mmCIF file of C-alpha atoms in Angstrom:
data_model
loop_
_atom_site.group_PDB
_atom_site.id
_atom_site.type_symbol
_atom_site.label_atom_id
_atom_site.label_comp_id
_atom_site.label_asym_id
_atom_site.label_seq_id
_atom_site.Cartn_x
_atom_site.Cartn_y
_atom_site.Cartn_z
ATOM 1 C CA UNK A 1 45.486 -12.283 1.878
ATOM 2 C CA UNK A 2 44.653 -15.916 2.672
ATOM 3 C CA UNK A 3 41.131 -15.358 1.330
ATOM 4 C CA UNK A 4 42.449 -13.973 -1.957
ATOM 5 C CA UNK A 5 44.904 -16.867 -2.245
ATOM 6 C CA UNK A 6 41.997 -19.289 -1.762
ATOM 7 C CA UNK A 7 40.023 -17.457 -4.442
ATOM 8 C CA UNK A 8 42.952 -17.718 -6.861
ATOM 9 C CA UNK A 9 43.183 -21.435 -6.195
ATOM 10 C CA UNK A 10 39.428 -21.939 -6.728
ATOM 11 C CA UNK A 11 39.453 -20.113 -10.059
ATOM 12 C CA UNK A 12 42.490 -22.051 -11.233
ATOM 13 C CA UNK A 13 40.891 -25.308 -10.074
ATOM 14 C CA UNK A 14 37.752 -24.866 -12.167
ATOM 15 C CA UNK A 15 39.760 -23.767 -15.207
ATOM 16 C CA UNK A 16 42.110 -26.759 -14.906
ATOM 17 C CA UNK A 17 39.131 -29.103 -14.388
ATOM 18 C CA UNK A 18 37.387 -27.850 -17.538
ATOM 19 C CA UNK A 19 40.649 -27.943 -19.504
ATOM 20 C CA UNK A 20 41.037 -31.661 -18.754
ATOM 21 C CA UNK A 21 37.550 -32.408 -20.083
ATOM 22 C CA UNK A 22 38.188 -30.690 -23.410
ATOM 23 C CA UNK A 23 35.782 -31.325 -26.273
ATOM 24 C CA UNK A 24 35.927 -35.106 -26.908
ATOM 25 C CA UNK A 25 33.696 -34.839 -29.999
ATOM 26 C CA UNK A 26 35.958 -32.156 -31.506
ATOM 27 C CA UNK A 27 39.584 -33.281 -31.167
ATOM 28 C CA UNK A 28 40.801 -30.289 -33.196
ATOM 29 C CA UNK A 29 39.592 -27.842 -30.525
ATOM 30 C CA UNK A 30 42.312 -26.971 -28.034
ATOM 31 C CA UNK A 31 41.943 -25.436 -24.582
ATOM 32 C CA UNK A 32 44.585 -23.164 -23.126
ATOM 33 C CA UNK A 33 44.407 -21.967 -19.506
ATOM 34 C CA UNK A 34 45.751 -18.440 -19.009
ATOM 35 C CA UNK A 35 46.462 -17.970 -15.304
ATOM 36 C CA UNK A 36 47.924 -14.568 -14.419
ATOM 37 C CA UNK A 37 48.306 -14.418 -10.634
ATOM 38 C CA UNK A 38 50.284 -11.178 -10.793
ATOM 39 C CA UNK A 39 47.347 -9.294 -12.317
ATOM 40 C CA UNK A 40 44.631 -11.664 -10.996
ATOM 41 C CA UNK A 41 43.260 -12.321 -14.461
ATOM 42 C CA UNK A 42 42.208 -15.859 -15.439
ATOM 43 C CA UNK A 43 40.936 -17.211 -18.756
ATOM 44 C CA UNK A 44 40.203 -20.495 -20.417
ATOM 45 C CA UNK A 45 40.710 -19.977 -24.130
ATOM 46 C CA UNK A 46 39.372 -22.329 -26.795
ATOM 47 C CA UNK A 47 40.741 -22.372 -30.319
ATOM 48 C CA UNK A 48 40.840 -24.642 -33.328
ATOM 49 C CA UNK A 49 38.457 -26.155 -35.815
ATOM 50 C CA UNK A 50 34.992 -27.591 -35.363
ATOM 51 C CA UNK A 51 34.504 -29.129 -38.783
ATOM 52 C CA UNK A 52 34.724 -26.174 -41.189
ATOM 53 C CA UNK A 53 34.171 -23.570 -38.471
ATOM 54 C CA UNK A 54 37.144 -21.729 -36.965
ATOM 55 C CA UNK A 55 36.842 -21.109 -33.206
ATOM 56 C CA UNK A 56 38.714 -18.703 -30.977
ATOM 57 C CA UNK A 57 37.019 -17.562 -27.773
ATOM 58 C CA UNK A 58 37.130 -17.448 -23.989
ATOM 59 C CA UNK A 59 35.054 -20.126 -22.267
ATOM 60 C CA UNK A 60 35.810 -18.613 -18.851
ATOM 61 C CA UNK A 61 37.102 -15.168 -17.926
ATOM 62 C CA UNK A 62 37.395 -14.220 -14.269
ATOM 63 C CA UNK A 63 39.486 -11.965 -12.087
ATOM 64 C CA UNK A 64 39.960 -10.759 -8.549
ATOM 65 C CA UNK A 65 39.412 -7.089 -7.719
ATOM 66 C CA UNK A 66 39.143 -5.547 -4.270
ATOM 67 C CA UNK A 67 38.988 -8.968 -2.633
ATOM 68 C CA UNK A 68 36.068 -10.177 -4.767
ATOM 69 C CA UNK A 69 35.845 -12.628 -7.647
ATOM 70 C CA UNK A 70 34.604 -10.955 -10.822
ATOM 71 C CA UNK A 71 33.162 -13.325 -13.423
ATOM 72 C CA UNK A 72 33.440 -11.486 -16.748
ATOM 73 C CA UNK A 73 32.350 -14.389 -18.921
ATOM 74 C CA UNK A 74 30.968 -17.787 -17.970
ATOM 75 C CA UNK A 75 30.461 -20.342 -20.716
ATOM 76 C CA UNK A 76 30.008 -23.312 -18.381
ATOM 77 C CA UNK A 77 26.712 -25.152 -18.245
ATOM 78 C CA UNK A 78 26.620 -25.291 -14.434
ATOM 79 C CA UNK A 79 28.326 -21.938 -14.000
ATOM 80 C CA UNK A 80 31.488 -20.733 -12.318
ATOM 81 C CA UNK A 81 29.454 -19.102 -9.528
ATOM 82 C CA UNK A 82 27.886 -22.464 -8.591
ATOM 83 C CA UNK A 83 31.336 -23.998 -8.247
ATOM 84 C CA UNK A 84 32.539 -21.080 -6.115
ATOM 85 C CA UNK A 85 29.491 -21.328 -3.843
ATOM 86 C CA UNK A 86 30.196 -25.044 -3.349
ATOM 87 C CA UNK A 87 33.714 -24.069 -2.264
ATOM 88 C CA UNK A 88 32.241 -21.760 0.373
ATOM 89 C CA UNK A 89 32.748 -18.403 -1.326
ATOM 90 C CA UNK A 90 29.992 -16.083 -0.043
ATOM 91 C CA UNK A 91 27.674 -14.487 -2.613
ATOM 92 C CA UNK A 92 28.785 -11.030 -1.492
ATOM 93 C CA UNK A 93 32.305 -11.886 -2.754
ATOM 94 C CA UNK A 94 31.145 -12.894 -6.252
ATOM 95 C CA UNK A 95 30.393 -10.271 -8.918
ATOM 96 C CA UNK A 96 28.516 -11.418 -12.023
ATOM 97 C CA UNK A 97 30.314 -8.890 -14.211
ATOM 98 C CA UNK A 98 28.726 -10.233 -17.394
ATOM 99 C CA UNK A 99 25.578 -8.387 -16.255
ATOM 100 C CA UNK A 100 25.288 -4.602 -16.416
ATOM 101 C CA UNK A 101 25.879 -2.742 -13.121
ATOM 102 C CA UNK A 102 22.136 -2.026 -12.887
ATOM 103 C CA UNK A 103 21.165 -5.659 -13.404
ATOM 104 C CA UNK A 104 23.782 -6.859 -10.881
ATOM 105 C CA UNK A 105 21.921 -4.946 -8.170
ATOM 106 C CA UNK A 106 18.933 -7.229 -8.762
ATOM 107 C CA UNK A 107 20.883 -10.455 -8.150
ATOM 108 C CA UNK A 108 21.755 -12.145 -4.867
ATOM 109 C CA UNK A 109 25.430 -11.557 -5.635
ATOM 110 C CA UNK A 110 27.685 -8.533 -5.142
ATOM 111 C CA UNK A 111 26.998 -5.564 -7.419
ATOM 112 C CA UNK A 112 30.658 -4.483 -7.445
#
């Protein structure tokens, strides 16, 4: 369980880090971290106005299933997986779930 607790902390850390940055050029865009440890589901939601354009989307969506980190959506320039690798998470514990199951098999990361 210590490994899973570490993984929870890593996901929360990157979400909190990105939340603090915000969008300085768009002060009307808000970021809301959604951290559900009970269900191991983690999101960084963005909402608000960018000029005349209404925004409401997930910048990050990740979860933990069967002891692995599943990245469902990654809107970061450097990528959530890069951050996790820097923290020492092995590639076989990271699933790039934004790819199809067939395409995941072609990556260096876990397929499922």
